[in-house]
Structures are given as structure tokens and as C-alpha cells.
């Protein structure tokens, strides 16, 4: 049996049973989703702050009668950088959804397989380790600050709306 201290090897081995490979994949999805759960809110918050900064910079420049060329160039550079950061955030949200859906399939299949299994001897892992892996994935699915079914959509819309607002004002 595998220990919780050494949960899984780095790569699935050929001698693993199908349920063990599925558990390995689910644990991997869980760790990837944890990284996304840190990156997406952080980058989205930076998009909000950076967008506010650009909006204030644009407001200051629009009040001046003859803004200097360097100020307009700085605004242009900031808008390009802002769009690139927002694009990265949107890509992370899309990749996260891809991994979440893949993990949902594994979660359901492992649950169905364990429910249908007559004896838990097929897996090298104890029932507790399997339940912990399943529960860990279930808790990782939600994004922080906006948990629930529409969390990823909320982050996506925040990033997209900020891009539309900044680019349309520019």
C-alpha cells in the first residue's frame, strides 16, 4: 500500500492497476488545479489594479491640453502590457476549465468503479487514501473569492470586461 507521506510516483507505472492510474491522474489534476487557484485570482486582481491605473492615467492625460508625447507613448505601452496580462489570465481560466472537466470525469469514474467493486483489493491504496484523494479534488474544484459553479465564468468576465473598457477608451 502507498503511504500518505509518499503519495504517488512521479509517473504512472505500467504495473499499476487501472484504478491506481486513475487515482494518480486525479491527484495530479488536484495539484494542477491548486496552482490555478492561486494564479487566476492573483492575475485577475492585478488586471483590475492595472486597468484602474491605466484608466486614471488616461483621465489625467485627457485633462491636459497638450500632453507630452512620452506620456501618450507610456499609455500605449501600458495598454499593450495590460491586454497581454489579461489574455494570459483568460488562457489560464480556459486551461483550468479543461483540467477541471478532465478531473470531473476521473472523479466520477473512480467513484463508480469503487461503488461497483466487490472487493477493494484491486487497488494498492486503502479506502481512506482513495476517499482523501476524491475529497481533496472536490475541494480544489472551487476558485477562491468566487466559489461555486460560476466562479471561472466570473473571473473570465472580469478580465474580458476590463479589456473591453480599457481598449474602447483607448
N, CA and C of each residue as an Amber inpcrd file, in Angstrom:
protein
   510
   0.8330000  -1.1900000   0.0000000   0.0000000   0.0000000   0.0000000
   0.8670000   1.2390000   0.0000000   0.3840000   2.2820000  -0.6290000
   1.1140000   3.5520000  -0.6540000   0.8670000   4.3110000   0.6320000
   1.8410000   5.0370000   1.0210000   1.7430000   5.8380000   2.2260000
   1.3360000   7.2530000   1.8600000   0.7070000   7.9760000   2.7850000
   0.3550000   9.3600000   2.5350000   1.5990000  10.2350000   2.4840000
   2.7060000   9.8050000   3.1190000   3.9450000  10.5680000   3.0700000
   4.5390000  10.5280000   1.6730000   4.4130000   9.4100000   0.9960000
   4.8990000   9.2520000  -0.3690000   3.7090000   8.8480000  -1.2230000
   2.8640000   9.8430000  -1.6100000   1.5780000   9.5050000  -2.1980000
   1.6460000   8.7460000  -3.5090000   2.4210000   9.1960000  -4.4560000
   2.4200000   8.5570000  -5.7620000   3.7810000   8.7770000  -6.4050000
   4.1580000   7.9020000  -7.3120000   5.3820000   8.1540000  -8.0720000
   5.1700000   9.3290000  -9.0280000   6.2630000   9.8430000  -9.5780000
   6.1710000  10.9840000 -10.4860000   5.4450000  10.6430000 -11.7800000
   5.5920000   9.4340000 -12.2510000   4.9180000   8.9920000 -13.4680000
   4.1820000   7.6920000 -13.1820000   3.0390000   7.4780000 -13.8510000
   2.3490000   6.2080000 -13.6300000   3.1810000   5.0550000 -14.1780000
   3.1960000   3.9820000 -13.4260000   3.9570000   2.8110000 -13.8670000
   3.0210000   1.8480000 -14.5850000   3.6390000   1.0170000 -15.4340000
   2.8430000   0.0590000 -16.2070000   2.2280000  -1.0230000 -15.3310000
   2.8640000  -1.3130000 -14.1960000   2.3390000  -2.3820000 -13.3470000
   1.2030000  -1.8950000 -12.4460000   0.8250000  -0.6410000 -12.5480000
  -0.2930000  -0.1230000 -11.7450000  -1.6140000  -0.6210000 -12.3230000
  -2.5500000  -0.8320000 -11.4450000  -3.8850000  -1.2060000 -11.9120000
  -4.5610000   0.0340000 -12.5120000  -5.6020000  -0.1640000 -13.2850000
  -6.2930000   0.9890000 -13.8760000  -6.8180000   1.9710000 -12.8250000
  -7.2950000   1.4530000 -11.7210000  -7.8070000   2.3500000 -10.6680000
  -6.6660000   3.1490000 -10.0470000  -5.4920000   2.5190000  -9.9090000
  -4.3420000   3.2420000  -9.3700000  -3.8710000   4.3320000 -10.3350000
  -3.8890000   4.0420000 -11.6210000  -3.5150000   5.0630000 -12.6110000
  -4.5160000   6.2100000 -12.5970000  -5.7890000   5.8740000 -12.4510000
  -6.8130000   6.9220000 -12.3910000  -6.6280000   7.7790000 -11.1370000
  -6.3020000   7.1410000 -10.0100000  -6.0380000   7.9020000  -8.7840000
  -4.8030000   8.7780000  -8.9450000  -3.7720000   8.2480000  -9.5930000
  -2.5760000   9.0450000  -9.8500000  -2.9350000  10.2860000 -10.6820000
  -3.7360000  10.0800000 -11.7260000  -4.1450000  11.1990000 -12.5840000
  -4.9970000  12.2050000 -11.8210000  -5.8820000  11.7040000 -10.9680000
  -6.7320000  12.6080000 -10.1890000  -5.8990000  13.4370000  -9.2210000
  -4.9280000  12.8250000  -8.5780000  -4.0560000  13.5850000  -7.6840000
  -3.2500000  14.6230000  -8.4560000  -2.8260000  14.2630000  -9.6310000
  -2.0920000  15.2250000 -10.4630000  -3.0000000  16.3830000 -10.8520000
  -4.2340000  16.0890000 -11.2470000  -5.1940000  17.1470000 -11.5820000
  -5.4390000  18.0530000 -10.3770000  -5.5020000  17.4580000  -9.2010000
  -5.7230000  18.2370000  -7.9860000  -4.5840000  19.2200000  -7.7550000
  -3.3580000  18.7740000  -7.9240000  -2.2350000  19.6910000  -7.7130000
  -2.1990000  20.7770000  -8.7800000  -2.5440000  20.4590000 -10.0100000
  -2.5900000  21.4660000 -11.0730000  -3.6900000  22.4830000 -10.7810000
  -4.8500000  22.0140000 -10.3450000  -5.9500000  22.9280000 -10.0300000
  -5.6070000  23.8320000  -8.8530000  -4.8170000  23.3290000  -7.9010000
  -4.3800000  24.1820000  -6.7870000  -3.5090000  25.3290000  -7.2920000
  -2.6430000  25.0430000  -8.2590000  -1.8210000  26.1080000  -8.8400000
  -2.6860000  27.1340000  -9.5650000  -3.6670000  26.6640000 -10.3070000
  -4.5820000  27.5820000 -10.9800000  -5.3680000  28.4090000  -9.9660000
  -5.7300000  27.8130000  -8.8430000  -6.4940000  28.5240000  -7.8190000
  -5.6880000  29.6500000  -7.1850000  -4.3770000  29.5810000  -7.2680000
  -3.5280000  30.6710000  -6.7900000  -3.3070000  31.6920000  -7.9010000
  -3.0270000  31.2130000  -9.0990000  -2.6540000  32.1040000 -10.2070000
  -3.8260000  32.9370000 -10.7200000  -4.9830000  32.3300000 -10.8920000
  -6.1060000  33.0350000 -11.5160000  -6.5740000  34.2330000 -10.6840000
  -6.8510000  34.0900000  -9.3890000  -7.2590000  35.2830000  -8.6360000
  -6.1560000  36.3400000  -8.5490000  -4.9130000  35.8980000  -8.4490000
  -3.8070000  36.8460000  -8.3590000  -3.6830000  37.6640000  -9.6400000
  -3.6970000  37.0090000 -10.7720000  -3.5690000  37.7250000 -12.0420000
  -4.8220000  38.5530000 -12.3180000  -5.9920000  38.0390000 -11.9710000
  -7.2190000  38.8130000 -12.1820000  -7.2380000  40.0770000 -11.3220000
  -6.7500000  39.9670000 -10.1020000  -6.6620000  41.1470000  -9.2460000
  -5.6590000  42.1510000  -9.8120000  -4.5680000  41.6500000 -10.3510000
  -3.5950000  42.5620000 -10.9640000  -4.1780000  43.2050000 -12.2240000
  -5.0140000  42.4870000 -12.9600000  -5.6850000  43.0700000 -14.1260000
  -6.6070000  44.2010000 -13.6820000  -7.3410000  43.9890000 -12.6000000
  -8.2120000  45.0470000 -12.0840000  -7.4090000  46.2740000 -11.6580000
  -6.3260000  46.0540000 -10.9230000  -5.5000000  47.1760000 -10.4530000
  -4.8140000  47.8810000 -11.6200000  -4.2730000  47.1240000 -12.5270000
  -3.5750000  47.7060000 -13.6720000  -4.5580000  48.4590000 -14.5740000
  -5.7380000  47.8970000 -14.7600000  -6.7630000  48.5760000 -15.5540000
  -7.1810000  49.8900000 -14.9180000  -7.2980000  49.9040000 -13.6010000
  -7.6240000  51.1420000 -12.8850000  -6.5070000  52.1700000 -13.0580000
  -5.2640000  51.7130000 -12.9560000  -4.1220000  52.6100000 -13.1580000
  -4.1550000  53.2180000 -14.5610000  -4.4030000  52.4090000 -15.5790000
  -4.4410000  52.9050000 -16.9600000  -5.5950000  53.8860000 -17.1360000
  -6.7320000  53.5580000 -16.5400000  -7.8860000  54.4580000 -16.6400000
  -7.5740000  55.8070000 -16.0030000  -6.9210000  55.8040000 -14.8400000
  -6.5490000  57.0620000 -14.1830000  -5.4950000  57.8170000 -14.9910000
  -4.5440000  57.1060000 -15.5610000  -3.5350000  57.7380000 -16.4080000
  -4.1900000  58.3670000 -17.6250000  -5.1170000  57.6630000 -18.2420000
  -5.8260000  58.1900000 -19.4040000  -6.6390000  59.4160000 -19.0120000
  -7.2800000  59.3780000 -17.8370000  -8.0660000  60.5230000 -17.3720000
  -7.1770000  61.7400000 -17.1680000  -6.0060000  61.5420000 -16.5960000
  -5.0890000  62.6620000 -16.3720000  -4.6260000  63.2370000 -17.6970000
  -4.2940000  62.3730000 -18.6470000  -3.8270000  62.8510000 -19.9490000
  -4.9350000  63.5490000 -20.7320000  -6.1650000  63.1180000 -20.5710000
  -7.2620000  63.7410000 -21.3160000  -7.6010000  65.1210000 -20.7490000
  -7.2570000  65.3700000 -19.4830000  -7.4990000  66.6940000 -18.8950000
  -6.4580000  67.7060000 -19.3380000  -5.2720000  67.2410000 -19.6700000
  -4.2230000  68.1530000 -20.1080000  -4.4890000  68.5850000 -21.5450000
  -4.2300000  69.8520000 -21.8110000  -4.4830000  70.3630000 -23.1460000
  -3.5020000  69.8010000 -24.1680000  -2.2140000  69.7580000 -23.8310000
  -1.1860000  69.2500000 -24.7350000  -0.3100000  68.2500000 -23.9790000
  -0.7700000  67.0010000 -23.8720000   0.0790000  66.0310000 -23.1730000
   1.3600000  65.7570000 -23.9550000   2.4020000  65.4900000 -23.2180000
   3.6820000  65.1990000 -23.8530000   3.5990000  63.8680000 -24.6080000
   4.4170000  63.7800000 -25.6450000   4.4390000  62.5590000 -26.4520000
   4.8310000  61.3500000 -25.6110000   5.7740000  61.5150000 -24.6780000
   6.2300000  60.3920000 -23.8560000   5.1070000  59.8590000 -22.9690000
   4.2040000  60.7650000 -22.5350000   3.0670000  60.3070000 -21.7300000
   2.1090000  59.4600000 -22.5650000   1.8710000  59.8790000 -23.8040000
   1.0000000  59.0940000 -24.6800000   1.6430000  57.7580000 -25.0360000
   2.9480000  57.7480000 -25.2300000   3.6600000  56.5000000 -25.5260000
   3.6140000  55.5620000 -24.3230000   3.7360000  56.1470000 -23.1240000
   3.6500000  55.3310000 -21.9010000   2.2640000  54.7220000 -21.7670000
   1.2370000  55.5070000 -22.1040000  -0.1280000  54.9850000 -22.0580000
  -0.2840000  53.8380000 -23.0480000   0.2370000  54.0110000 -24.2420000
   0.1450000  52.9750000 -25.2630000   0.8590000  51.6930000 -24.8140000
   2.0510000  51.8350000 -24.2720000   2.7920000  50.6670000 -23.7740000
   2.0380000  49.9760000 -22.6450000   1.4360000  50.7690000 -21.7680000
   0.6770000  50.1860000 -20.6580000  -0.5490000  49.4370000 -21.1480000
  -1.2060000  49.9690000 -22.1600000  -2.3850000  49.2770000 -22.7040000
  -1.9810000  47.9400000 -23.3190000  -0.8870000  47.9170000 -24.0650000
  -0.4240000  46.6620000 -24.6620000  -0.0650000  45.6350000 -23.5830000
   0.6290000  46.0920000 -22.5560000   1.0010000  45.1870000 -21.4680000
  -0.2410000  44.6810000 -20.7310000  -1.1970000  45.5820000 -20.5220000
  -2.4450000  45.2090000 -19.8550000  -3.1900000  44.1340000 -20.6350000
  -3.3000000  44.3110000 -21.9410000  -4.0040000  43.3320000 -22.7810000
  -3.2840000  41.9850000 -22.7360000  -1.9650000  42.0070000 -22.7320000
  -1.2020000  40.7500000 -22.6640000  -1.4510000  40.0330000 -21.3350000
  -1.4510000  40.7670000 -20.2310000  -1.6940000  40.1520000 -18.9180000
  -3.1160000  39.6040000 -18.8400000  -4.0820000  40.3710000 -19.3180000
  -5.4700000  39.8980000 -19.3100000  -5.6400000  38.6670000 -20.1920000
  -4.9480000  38.6310000 -21.3320000  -5.0090000  37.4750000 -22.2260000
  -4.4430000  36.2360000 -21.5290000  -3.3420000  36.3970000 -20.8050000
  -2.7570000  35.2810000 -20.0460000  -3.7440000  34.7950000 -18.9960000
  -4.4060000  35.7190000 -18.3210000  -5.3890000  35.3360000 -17.3120000
  -6.5500000  34.5590000 -17.9330000  -7.0260000  35.0160000 -19.0660000
  -8.1260000  34.3180000 -19.7440000  -7.6810000  32.9260000 -20.1890000
  -6.4570000  32.8190000 -20.6960000  -5.9340000  31.4950000 -21.0760000
  -5.8390000  30.5620000 -19.8680000  -5.3870000  31.0800000 -18.7320000
  -5.3170000  30.2540000 -17.5210000  -6.7010000  29.7710000 -17.1020000
  -7.6930000  30.6250000 -17.2290000  -9.0640000  30.2350000 -16.8820000
  -9.5400000  29.1200000 -17.8130000  -9.2480000  29.2450000 -19.0980000
  -9.6580000  28.2020000 -20.0530000  -8.9270000  26.8850000 -19.7960000
  -7.6150000  26.9570000 -19.5400000  -6.8660000  25.7410000 -19.2170000
  -7.3840000  25.1070000 -17.9290000  -7.7070000  25.9300000 -16.9380000
  -8.2340000  25.4120000 -15.6780000  -9.5460000  24.6520000 -15.9060000
 -10.3980000  25.2060000 -16.7430000 -11.6590000  24.5300000 -17.0380000
 -11.4220000  23.1980000 -17.7450000 -10.4480000  23.1620000 -18.6350000
 -10.0970000  21.9100000 -19.2990000  -9.6790000  20.8670000 -18.2700000
  -8.7830000  21.2230000 -17.3470000  -8.3200000  20.2840000 -16.3270000
  -9.4330000  19.9250000 -15.3420000 -10.3000000  20.8820000 -15.0210000
 -11.3970000  20.5900000 -14.0950000 -12.3410000  19.5630000 -14.7050000
 -12.6640000  19.7330000 -15.9700000 -13.5640000  18.7710000 -16.6250000
 -12.9330000  17.3900000 -16.7280000 -11.6480000  17.3670000 -17.0400000
 -10.9390000  16.0930000 -17.1000000 -10.9290000  15.4290000 -15.7170000
 -10.7040000  16.2310000 -14.6810000 -10.7270000  15.7150000 -13.3150000
 -12.1110000  15.2590000 -12.8920000 -13.1530000  15.9650000 -13.3420000
 -14.5240000  15.5490000 -13.0250000 -14.8240000  14.1700000 -13.5880000
 -14.3460000  13.9120000 -14.7920000 -14.5590000  12.5880000 -15.4010000
 -13.8550000  11.5230000 -14.5620000 -12.6000000  11.7910000 -14.1970000
 -11.8640000  10.8250000 -13.3660000 -12.5570000  10.6200000 -12.0190000
 -13.0000000  11.7060000 -11.4130000 -13.6830000  11.6430000 -10.1270000
 -14.9130000  10.7370000 -10.2050000 -15.7260000  10.9500000 -11.2220000
 -16.9390000  10.1450000 -11.3760000 -16.6090000   8.6860000 -11.6800000
 -15.6320000   8.4530000 -12.5410000 -15.2800000   7.0860000 -12.9040000
 -14.6870000   6.3210000 -11.7140000 -13.8370000   6.9820000 -10.9430000
 -13.2710000   6.3150000  -9.7590000 -14.3710000   5.9990000  -8.7650000
 -15.2700000   6.9500000  -8.5560000 -16.3880000   6.7130000  -7.6500000
 -17.2730000   5.5670000  -8.1130000 -17.5790000   5.5330000  -9.4100000
 -18.4040000   4.4540000  -9.9600000 -17.6920000   3.1080000  -9.8440000
 -16.3960000   3.1020000 -10.1350000 -15.6150000   1.8590000 -10.0760000
 -15.5640000   1.3210000  -8.6480000 -15.3720000   2.1950000  -7.6920000
 -15.3050000   1.7570000  -6.2950000 -16.6620000   1.3000000  -5.7860000
 -17.7220000   1.9440000  -6.2620000 -19.0630000   1.5310000  -5.8520000
 -19.4150000   0.1680000  -6.4420000 -18.9310000  -0.1110000  -7.6420000
 -19.2470000  -1.3720000  -8.3040000 -18.3120000  -2.5040000  -7.8870000
 -17.1580000  -2.1620000  -7.3140000 -16.1780000  -3.1950000  -6.9480000
 -16.6950000  -4.0520000  -5.8000000 -16.5150000  -5.3360000  -5.9560000
 -16.9330000  -6.2660000  -4.8970000 -15.9360000  -6.2480000  -3.7460000
 -14.6410000  -6.1390000  -4.0930000 -13.6190000  -6.1070000  -3.0470000
 -12.6400000  -4.9700000  -3.3620000 -12.2340000  -4.2270000  -2.3450000
 -11.3140000  -3.1180000  -2.5740000  -9.8630000  -3.5600000  -2.7510000
  -9.6170000  -4.8570000  -2.9260000  -8.2500000  -5.3680000  -3.0270000
  -7.5980000  -5.0400000  -4.3710000  -8.3930000  -4.5710000  -5.3380000
  -7.8480000  -4.2720000  -6.6530000  -6.8560000  -3.1120000  -6.5910000
  -7.0710000  -2.1690000  -5.6920000  -6.1930000  -1.0100000  -5.5750000
  -5.1480000  -1.2490000  -4.4970000  -3.9730000  -0.6510000  -4.6980000
  -2.9240000  -0.7450000  -3.6890000  -3.1690000   0.2490000  -2.5600000
  -4.1520000   1.1080000  -2.7190000  -4.4080000   2.1530000  -1.7420000
  -5.5590000   1.7720000  -0.8280000  -5.4590000   2.2330000   0.3930000
  -6.5290000   1.9550000   1.3560000  -7.7600000   2.7660000   0.9850000
  -8.9250000   2.3380000   1.4470000 -10.1390000   3.1190000   1.1620000
 -10.0460000   4.5530000   1.6870000  -9.3260000   4.7420000   2.7940000
  -9.1490000   6.0850000   3.3310000  -8.3580000   6.9590000   2.3540000
  -7.2850000   6.4310000   1.7910000  -6.4760000   7.2000000   0.8380000
  -7.2770000   7.5530000  -0.4200000  -8.1120000   6.6270000  -0.8420000
  -8.9480000   6.8880000  -2.0190000  -9.9540000   7.9870000  -1.7010000
 -10.6030000   7.8910000  -0.5440000 -11.5710000   8.9330000  -0.1590000
 -10.8960000  10.2870000   0.0060000  -9.6980000  10.2900000   0.5690000
  -8.9670000  11.5550000   0.7160000  -8.6280000  12.1690000  -0.6430000
  -8.2330000  11.3570000  -1.5860000  -7.9240000  11.8560000  -2.9280000
  -9.1810000  12.4260000  -3.5880000 -10.2970000  11.7180000  -3.4500000
 -11.5500000  12.1900000  -4.0320000 -12.0210000  13.4790000  -3.3580000
 -11.9620000  13.5240000  -2.0510000 -12.4020000  14.7170000  -1.3170000
 -11.4840000  15.9040000  -1.5940000 -10.1860000  15.6430000  -1.6920000
  -9.2320000  16.7070000  -1.9920000  -9.5380000  17.3270000  -3.3510000
  -9.8360000  16.5020000  -4.3410000 -10.2070000  17.0340000  -5.6530000
 -11.4970000  17.8370000  -5.5600000 -12.4710000  17.3180000  -4.8350000
 -13.7600000  18.0120000  -4.7240000 -13.5970000  19.4000000  -4.1010000
 -12.6800000  19.5420000  -3.1620000 -12.4550000  20.8500000  -2.5330000
 -11.6160000  21.7710000  -3.4120000 -10.8470000  21.2260000  -4.3040000
  -9.9650000  22.0230000  -5.1600000 -10.7050000  22.5950000  -6.3610000
 -11.8550000  22.0610000  -6.6790000 -12.5900000  22.4760000  -7.8650000
 -13.0170000  23.9450000  -7.7850000 -13.3420000  24.4420000  -6.6070000
 -13.7950000  25.8230000  -6.4580000 -12.6250000  26.7950000  -6.4780000
 -12.8460000  27.9300000  -7.1230000 -11.8600000  29.0070000  -7.1130000
 -12.0690000  29.8700000  -5.8690000 -11.0050000  30.4180000  -5.2990000
 -11.1770000  31.2870000  -4.1440000 -11.8460000  32.6130000  -4.5380000
 -12.4280000  33.2650000  -3.5680000 -13.1250000  34.5430000  -3.6960000
 -14.4600000  34.4260000  -4.4150000 -14.5710000  33.5460000  -5.3850000
 -15.8300000  33.3300000  -6.1010000 -16.0530000  31.8260000  -6.2370000
 -16.3820000  31.1550000  -5.1330000 -16.5750000  29.7030000  -5.2360000
 -17.8930000  29.3750000  -5.9280000 -18.0040000  28.1380000  -6.3160000
 -19.2560000  27.6780000  -6.8950000 -19.1730000  27.4330000  -8.3790000
 -20.3340000  27.2030000  -8.9270000 -20.4620000  26.7980000 -10.3180000
 -19.9910000  27.8830000 -11.2990000 -20.1980000  29.1430000 -10.9410000
 -19.9050000  30.2240000 -11.8730000 -18.6390000  30.9980000 -11.5130000
 -17.7490000  30.4120000 -10.7280000 -16.5150000  31.0850000 -10.3300000
 -15.6160000  31.4030000 -11.5120000 -15.3650000  30.4130000 -12.3570000
 -14.4970000  30.6290000 -13.5170000 -15.1240000  31.6230000 -14.4880000
 -16.4340000  31.5500000 -14.6530000 -17.1240000  32.4910000 -15.5390000
 -17.0040000  33.9150000 -15.0050000 -17.0930000  34.0810000 -13.7060000
 -16.9600000  35.4040000 -13.0970000 -15.5720000  35.9810000 -13.3520000
 -14.5310000  35.1790000 -13.1230000 -13.1710000  35.6440000 -13.3970000
 -12.9850000  35.9580000 -14.8840000 -13.5220000  35.1170000 -15.7390000
 -13.4260000  35.3380000 -17.1730000 -14.0750000  36.6650000 -17.5590000
 -15.2830000  36.9130000 -17.0430000 -15.9920000  38.1460000 -17.3850000
 -15.2940000  39.3830000 -16.8320000 -14.7300000  39.2860000 -15.6380000
 -13.9950000  40.4210000 -15.0730000 -12.8350000  40.7900000 -15.9890000
 -12.0690000  39.7990000 -16.3990000 -10.9270000  40.0620000 -17.2780000
 -11.3750000  40.5910000 -18.6350000 -12.3830000  39.9860000 -19.2090000
 -12.8600000  40.4000000 -20.5170000 -13.4470000  41.8070000 -20.4800000
 -14.2450000  42.1100000 -19.4610000 -14.8340000  43.4490000 -19.3500000
 -13.7720000  44.5160000 -19.1410000 -12.7520000  44.2110000 -18.3570000
 -11.6770000  45.1820000 -18.1620000 -10.9610000  45.4560000 -19.4850000
 -10.7200000  44.4270000 -20.2730000 -10.0780000  44.6230000 -21.5760000
 -10.9650000  45.4630000 -22.4760000 -12.2420000  45.1530000 -22.5170000
 -13.1760000  45.9130000 -23.3780000 -13.2250000  47.3680000 -22.9360000
 -13.3000000  47.6270000 -21.6440000 -13.3610000  49.0040000 -21.1400000
 -12.0940000  49.7630000 -21.4890000 -10.9600000  49.1840000 -21.2230000
  -9.6810000  49.8860000 -21.4570000  -9.4390000  50.0810000 -22.9480000
  -9.6470000  49.0520000 -23.7490000  -9.3660000  49.1630000 -25.1840000
 -10.3590000  50.1200000 -25.8480000 -11.6150000  50.1170000 -25.4300000
 -12.5910000  51.0160000 -26.0380000 -12.3240000  52.4820000 -25.6580000
 -11.7820000  52.7150000 -24.4760000 -11.4530000  54.0850000 -24.0620000
 -10.1540000  54.5660000 -24.7280000  -9.3240000  53.6350000 -25.0750000
  -8.0290000  53.9750000 -25.6650000  -8.2300000  54.3700000 -27.0950000
